[in-house]
mmCIF file with all atom_site columns, C-alpha atoms in Angstrom:
data_model
loop_
_atom_site.group_PDB
_atom_site.id
_atom_site.type_symbol
_atom_site.label_atom_id
_atom_site.label_alt_id
_atom_site.label_comp_id
_atom_site.label_asym_id
_atom_site.label_entity_id
_atom_site.label_seq_id
_atom_site.pdbx_PDB_ins_code
_atom_site.Cartn_x
_atom_site.Cartn_y
_atom_site.Cartn_z
_atom_site.occupancy
_atom_site.B_iso_or_equiv
_atom_site.pdbx_formal_charge
_atom_site.auth_seq_id
_atom_site.auth_comp_id
_atom_site.auth_asym_id
_atom_site.auth_atom_id
_atom_site.pdbx_PDB_model_num
ATOM 1   C CA . UNK Y 1 1   ? 37.643 7.698  -15.601 1.00 66.00 ? 1   UNK Y CA 1
ATOM 2   C CA . UNK Y 1 2   ? 37.012 6.165  -19.059 1.00 72.00 ? 2   UNK Y CA 1
ATOM 3   C CA . UNK Y 1 3   ? 37.754 2.923  -20.853 1.00 71.00 ? 3   UNK Y CA 1
ATOM 4   C CA . UNK Y 1 4   ? 40.481 3.834  -23.344 1.00 73.00 ? 4   UNK Y CA 1
ATOM 5   C CA . UNK Y 1 5   ? 44.163 3.304  -24.052 1.00 69.00 ? 5   UNK Y CA 1
ATOM 6   C CA . UNK Y 1 6   ? 44.625 6.788  -25.445 1.00 80.00 ? 6   UNK Y CA 1
ATOM 7   C CA . UNK Y 1 7   ? 43.531 10.193 -24.190 1.00 86.00 ? 7   UNK Y CA 1
ATOM 8   C CA . UNK Y 1 8   ? 40.714 11.942 -22.370 1.00 89.00 ? 8   UNK Y CA 1
ATOM 9   C CA . UNK Y 1 9   ? 39.787 15.629 -22.367 1.00 92.00 ? 9   UNK Y CA 1
ATOM 10  C CA . UNK Y 1 10  ? 37.306 17.837 -20.563 1.00 93.00 ? 10  UNK Y CA 1
ATOM 11  C CA . UNK Y 1 11  ? 36.402 21.293 -21.816 1.00 94.00 ? 11  UNK Y CA 1
ATOM 12  C CA . UNK Y 1 12  ? 34.584 24.325 -20.438 1.00 92.00 ? 12  UNK Y CA 1
ATOM 13  C CA . UNK Y 1 13  ? 32.500 27.036 -22.105 1.00 90.00 ? 13  UNK Y CA 1
ATOM 14  C CA . UNK Y 1 14  ? 32.935 26.508 -25.827 1.00 89.00 ? 14  UNK Y CA 1
ATOM 15  C CA . UNK Y 1 15  ? 31.184 28.593 -28.445 1.00 88.00 ? 15  UNK Y CA 1
ATOM 16  C CA . UNK Y 1 16  ? 27.611 27.390 -29.226 1.00 87.00 ? 16  UNK Y CA 1
ATOM 17  C CA . UNK Y 1 17  ? 27.405 24.056 -31.102 1.00 89.00 ? 17  UNK Y CA 1
ATOM 18  C CA . UNK Y 1 18  ? 31.183 23.625 -31.429 1.00 91.00 ? 18  UNK Y CA 1
ATOM 19  C CA . UNK Y 1 19  ? 34.325 23.026 -29.394 1.00 93.00 ? 19  UNK Y CA 1
ATOM 20  C CA . UNK Y 1 20  ? 35.845 26.317 -30.566 1.00 95.00 ? 20  UNK Y CA 1
ATOM 21  C CA . UNK Y 1 21  ? 36.673 28.691 -27.715 1.00 95.00 ? 21  UNK Y CA 1
ATOM 22  C CA . UNK Y 1 22  ? 36.737 25.963 -25.062 1.00 95.00 ? 22  UNK Y CA 1
ATOM 23  C CA . UNK Y 1 23  ? 39.175 25.841 -22.162 1.00 96.00 ? 23  UNK Y CA 1
ATOM 24  C CA . UNK Y 1 24  ? 40.384 22.213 -22.337 1.00 96.00 ? 24  UNK Y CA 1
ATOM 25  C CA . UNK Y 1 25  ? 42.335 19.926 -20.021 1.00 96.00 ? 25  UNK Y CA 1
ATOM 26  C CA . UNK Y 1 26  ? 43.787 17.077 -22.097 1.00 95.00 ? 26  UNK Y CA 1
ATOM 27  C CA . UNK Y 1 27  ? 45.535 14.016 -20.647 1.00 93.00 ? 27  UNK Y CA 1
ATOM 28  C CA . UNK Y 1 28  ? 47.082 10.990 -22.282 1.00 89.00 ? 28  UNK Y CA 1
ATOM 29  C CA . UNK Y 1 29  ? 48.986 7.859  -21.354 1.00 85.00 ? 29  UNK Y CA 1
ATOM 30  C CA . UNK Y 1 30  ? 51.863 6.693  -23.539 1.00 85.00 ? 30  UNK Y CA 1
ATOM 31  C CA . UNK Y 1 31  ? 52.764 3.025  -24.199 1.00 82.00 ? 31  UNK Y CA 1
ATOM 32  C CA . UNK Y 1 32  ? 55.654 3.298  -21.695 1.00 83.00 ? 32  UNK Y CA 1
ATOM 33  C CA . UNK Y 1 33  ? 53.035 4.198  -19.014 1.00 80.00 ? 33  UNK Y CA 1
ATOM 34  C CA . UNK Y 1 34  ? 54.130 7.827  -18.656 1.00 86.00 ? 34  UNK Y CA 1
ATOM 35  C CA . UNK Y 1 35  ? 51.415 10.458 -18.634 1.00 89.00 ? 35  UNK Y CA 1
ATOM 36  C CA . UNK Y 1 36  ? 51.046 13.984 -19.929 1.00 93.00 ? 36  UNK Y CA 1
ATOM 37  C CA . UNK Y 1 37  ? 48.330 16.516 -19.048 1.00 95.00 ? 37  UNK Y CA 1
ATOM 38  C CA . UNK Y 1 38  ? 48.051 19.793 -20.923 1.00 96.00 ? 38  UNK Y CA 1
ATOM 39  C CA . UNK Y 1 39  ? 46.174 23.032 -20.296 1.00 97.00 ? 39  UNK Y CA 1
ATOM 40  C CA . UNK Y 1 40  ? 44.786 23.853 -23.756 1.00 97.00 ? 40  UNK Y CA 1
ATOM 41  C CA . UNK Y 1 41  ? 42.475 26.133 -25.696 1.00 97.00 ? 41  UNK Y CA 1
ATOM 42  C CA . UNK Y 1 42  ? 40.377 25.254 -28.748 1.00 96.00 ? 42  UNK Y CA 1
ATOM 43  C CA . UNK Y 1 43  ? 41.329 27.902 -31.294 1.00 97.00 ? 43  UNK Y CA 1
ATOM 44  C CA . UNK Y 1 44  ? 39.167 26.017 -33.800 1.00 94.00 ? 44  UNK Y CA 1
ATOM 45  C CA . UNK Y 1 45  ? 37.696 22.567 -34.352 1.00 93.00 ? 45  UNK Y CA 1
ATOM 46  C CA . UNK Y 1 46  ? 40.355 19.843 -34.075 1.00 91.00 ? 46  UNK Y CA 1
ATOM 47  C CA . UNK Y 1 47  ? 43.314 19.276 -31.789 1.00 92.00 ? 47  UNK Y CA 1
ATOM 48  C CA . UNK Y 1 48  ? 43.365 21.928 -29.031 1.00 96.00 ? 48  UNK Y CA 1
ATOM 49  C CA . UNK Y 1 49  ? 46.436 24.149 -28.680 1.00 97.00 ? 49  UNK Y CA 1
ATOM 50  C CA . UNK Y 1 50  ? 48.419 24.260 -25.411 1.00 98.00 ? 50  UNK Y CA 1
ATOM 51  C CA . UNK Y 1 51  ? 47.915 27.619 -23.685 1.00 98.00 ? 51  UNK Y CA 1
ATOM 52  C CA . UNK Y 1 52  ? 51.685 28.173 -23.530 1.00 98.00 ? 52  UNK Y CA 1
ATOM 53  C CA . UNK Y 1 53  ? 51.897 27.972 -27.351 1.00 98.00 ? 53  UNK Y CA 1
ATOM 54  C CA . UNK Y 1 54  ? 49.417 30.855 -27.535 1.00 98.00 ? 54  UNK Y CA 1
ATOM 55  C CA . UNK Y 1 55  ? 51.252 33.024 -25.002 1.00 97.00 ? 55  UNK Y CA 1
ATOM 56  C CA . UNK Y 1 56  ? 49.215 31.841 -22.025 1.00 97.00 ? 56  UNK Y CA 1
ATOM 57  C CA . UNK Y 1 57  ? 50.287 29.782 -19.041 1.00 97.00 ? 57  UNK Y CA 1
ATOM 58  C CA . UNK Y 1 58  ? 50.079 26.137 -18.005 1.00 97.00 ? 58  UNK Y CA 1
ATOM 59  C CA . UNK Y 1 59  ? 47.799 26.354 -14.971 1.00 97.00 ? 59  UNK Y CA 1
ATOM 60  C CA . UNK Y 1 60  ? 47.657 22.673 -14.045 1.00 97.00 ? 60  UNK Y CA 1
ATOM 61  C CA . UNK Y 1 61  ? 48.900 22.545 -10.458 1.00 97.00 ? 61  UNK Y CA 1
ATOM 62  C CA . UNK Y 1 62  ? 49.018 18.768 -10.096 1.00 96.00 ? 62  UNK Y CA 1
ATOM 63  C CA . UNK Y 1 63  ? 47.838 15.684 -11.941 1.00 94.00 ? 63  UNK Y CA 1
ATOM 64  C CA . UNK Y 1 64  ? 47.934 11.937 -11.642 1.00 90.00 ? 64  UNK Y CA 1
ATOM 65  C CA . UNK Y 1 65  ? 47.095 9.394  -14.310 1.00 85.00 ? 65  UNK Y CA 1
ATOM 66  C CA . UNK Y 1 66  ? 47.065 5.624  -14.437 1.00 82.00 ? 66  UNK Y CA 1
ATOM 67  C CA . UNK Y 1 67  ? 46.074 2.937  -16.914 1.00 80.00 ? 67  UNK Y CA 1
ATOM 68  C CA . UNK Y 1 68  ? 44.467 -0.059 -15.230 1.00 77.00 ? 68  UNK Y CA 1
ATOM 69  C CA . UNK Y 1 69  ? 44.615 -3.654 -16.426 1.00 71.00 ? 69  UNK Y CA 1
ATOM 70  C CA . UNK Y 1 70  ? 41.111 -3.213 -17.881 1.00 73.00 ? 70  UNK Y CA 1
ATOM 71  C CA . UNK Y 1 71  ? 42.227 -0.353 -20.173 1.00 74.00 ? 71  UNK Y CA 1
ATOM 72  C CA . UNK Y 1 72  ? 40.582 2.221  -17.949 1.00 78.00 ? 72  UNK Y CA 1
ATOM 73  C CA . UNK Y 1 73  ? 42.280 5.602  -17.859 1.00 79.00 ? 73  UNK Y CA 1
ATOM 74  C CA . UNK Y 1 74  ? 41.910 7.211  -14.435 1.00 83.00 ? 74  UNK Y CA 1
ATOM 75  C CA . UNK Y 1 75  ? 42.965 10.857 -14.193 1.00 88.00 ? 75  UNK Y CA 1
ATOM 76  C CA . UNK Y 1 76  ? 42.881 13.470 -11.459 1.00 91.00 ? 76  UNK Y CA 1
ATOM 77  C CA . UNK Y 1 77  ? 43.700 17.105 -12.286 1.00 94.00 ? 77  UNK Y CA 1
ATOM 78  C CA . UNK Y 1 78  ? 44.052 20.087 -9.977  1.00 95.00 ? 78  UNK Y CA 1
ATOM 79  C CA . UNK Y 1 79  ? 43.721 23.624 -11.346 1.00 96.00 ? 79  UNK Y CA 1
ATOM 80  C CA . UNK Y 1 80  ? 42.654 26.912 -9.798  1.00 94.00 ? 80  UNK Y CA 1
ATOM 81  C CA . UNK Y 1 81  ? 39.053 27.891 -10.538 1.00 94.00 ? 81  UNK Y CA 1
ATOM 82  C CA . UNK Y 1 82  ? 40.238 31.377 -11.522 1.00 95.00 ? 82  UNK Y CA 1
ATOM 83  C CA . UNK Y 1 83  ? 43.644 31.526 -13.238 1.00 96.00 ? 83  UNK Y CA 1
ATOM 84  C CA . UNK Y 1 84  ? 43.653 34.977 -14.878 1.00 95.00 ? 84  UNK Y CA 1
ATOM 85  C CA . UNK Y 1 85  ? 45.009 33.313 -18.035 1.00 97.00 ? 85  UNK Y CA 1
ATOM 86  C CA . UNK Y 1 86  ? 43.451 34.695 -21.226 1.00 96.00 ? 86  UNK Y CA 1
ATOM 87  C CA . UNK Y 1 87  ? 42.955 31.106 -22.475 1.00 97.00 ? 87  UNK Y CA 1
ATOM 88  C CA . UNK Y 1 88  ? 41.272 29.727 -19.336 1.00 96.00 ? 88  UNK Y CA 1
ATOM 89  C CA . UNK Y 1 89  ? 37.645 30.195 -18.351 1.00 93.00 ? 89  UNK Y CA 1
ATOM 90  C CA . UNK Y 1 90  ? 36.512 30.688 -14.760 1.00 92.00 ? 90  UNK Y CA 1
ATOM 91  C CA . UNK Y 1 91  ? 35.235 27.356 -13.441 1.00 90.00 ? 91  UNK Y CA 1
ATOM 92  C CA . UNK Y 1 92  ? 32.291 27.263 -11.074 1.00 84.00 ? 92  UNK Y CA 1
ATOM 93  C CA . UNK Y 1 93  ? 29.723 29.784 -12.255 1.00 70.00 ? 93  UNK Y CA 1
ATOM 94  C CA . UNK Y 1 94  ? 26.025 28.985 -11.783 1.00 75.00 ? 94  UNK Y CA 1
ATOM 95  C CA . UNK Y 1 95  ? 25.641 27.499 -15.282 1.00 83.00 ? 95  UNK Y CA 1
ATOM 96  C CA . UNK Y 1 96  ? 28.565 26.273 -17.289 1.00 87.00 ? 96  UNK Y CA 1
ATOM 97  C CA . UNK Y 1 97  ? 28.862 24.385 -20.544 1.00 89.00 ? 97  UNK Y CA 1
ATOM 98  C CA . UNK Y 1 98  ? 30.885 21.189 -20.089 1.00 90.00 ? 98  UNK Y CA 1
ATOM 99  C CA . UNK Y 1 99  ? 32.102 18.804 -22.774 1.00 92.00 ? 99  UNK Y CA 1
ATOM 100 C CA . UNK Y 1 100 ? 34.286 15.717 -22.789 1.00 90.00 ? 100 UNK Y CA 1
ATOM 101 C CA . UNK Y 1 101 ? 35.936 13.458 -25.335 1.00 90.00 ? 101 UNK Y CA 1
ATOM 102 C CA . UNK Y 1 102 ? 38.161 10.396 -25.317 1.00 85.00 ? 102 UNK Y CA 1
ATOM 103 C CA . UNK Y 1 103 ? 39.810 7.990  -27.715 1.00 86.00 ? 103 UNK Y CA 1
#
């Protein structure tokens, strides 16, 4: 949950000191109040690429997103911890690098 009118993303296990190589879940709300959540991979620095565009799979099982009257974006995403997708990282190891961004 963040205060924004745009998008929010959470990423797992990027390369050191960069977002490159991260498994990213990206969600956004459009002005017509519809939402989109994408299973992505950071090929490089910048906008992450949807897994399906790279030959992977969209492994988001379920999501919900809402924009409150205070411009707070509230998102819930469900994904398996282990997907066997080349562009997803296993979630839940002892130590894991986590990053987030929003705008």
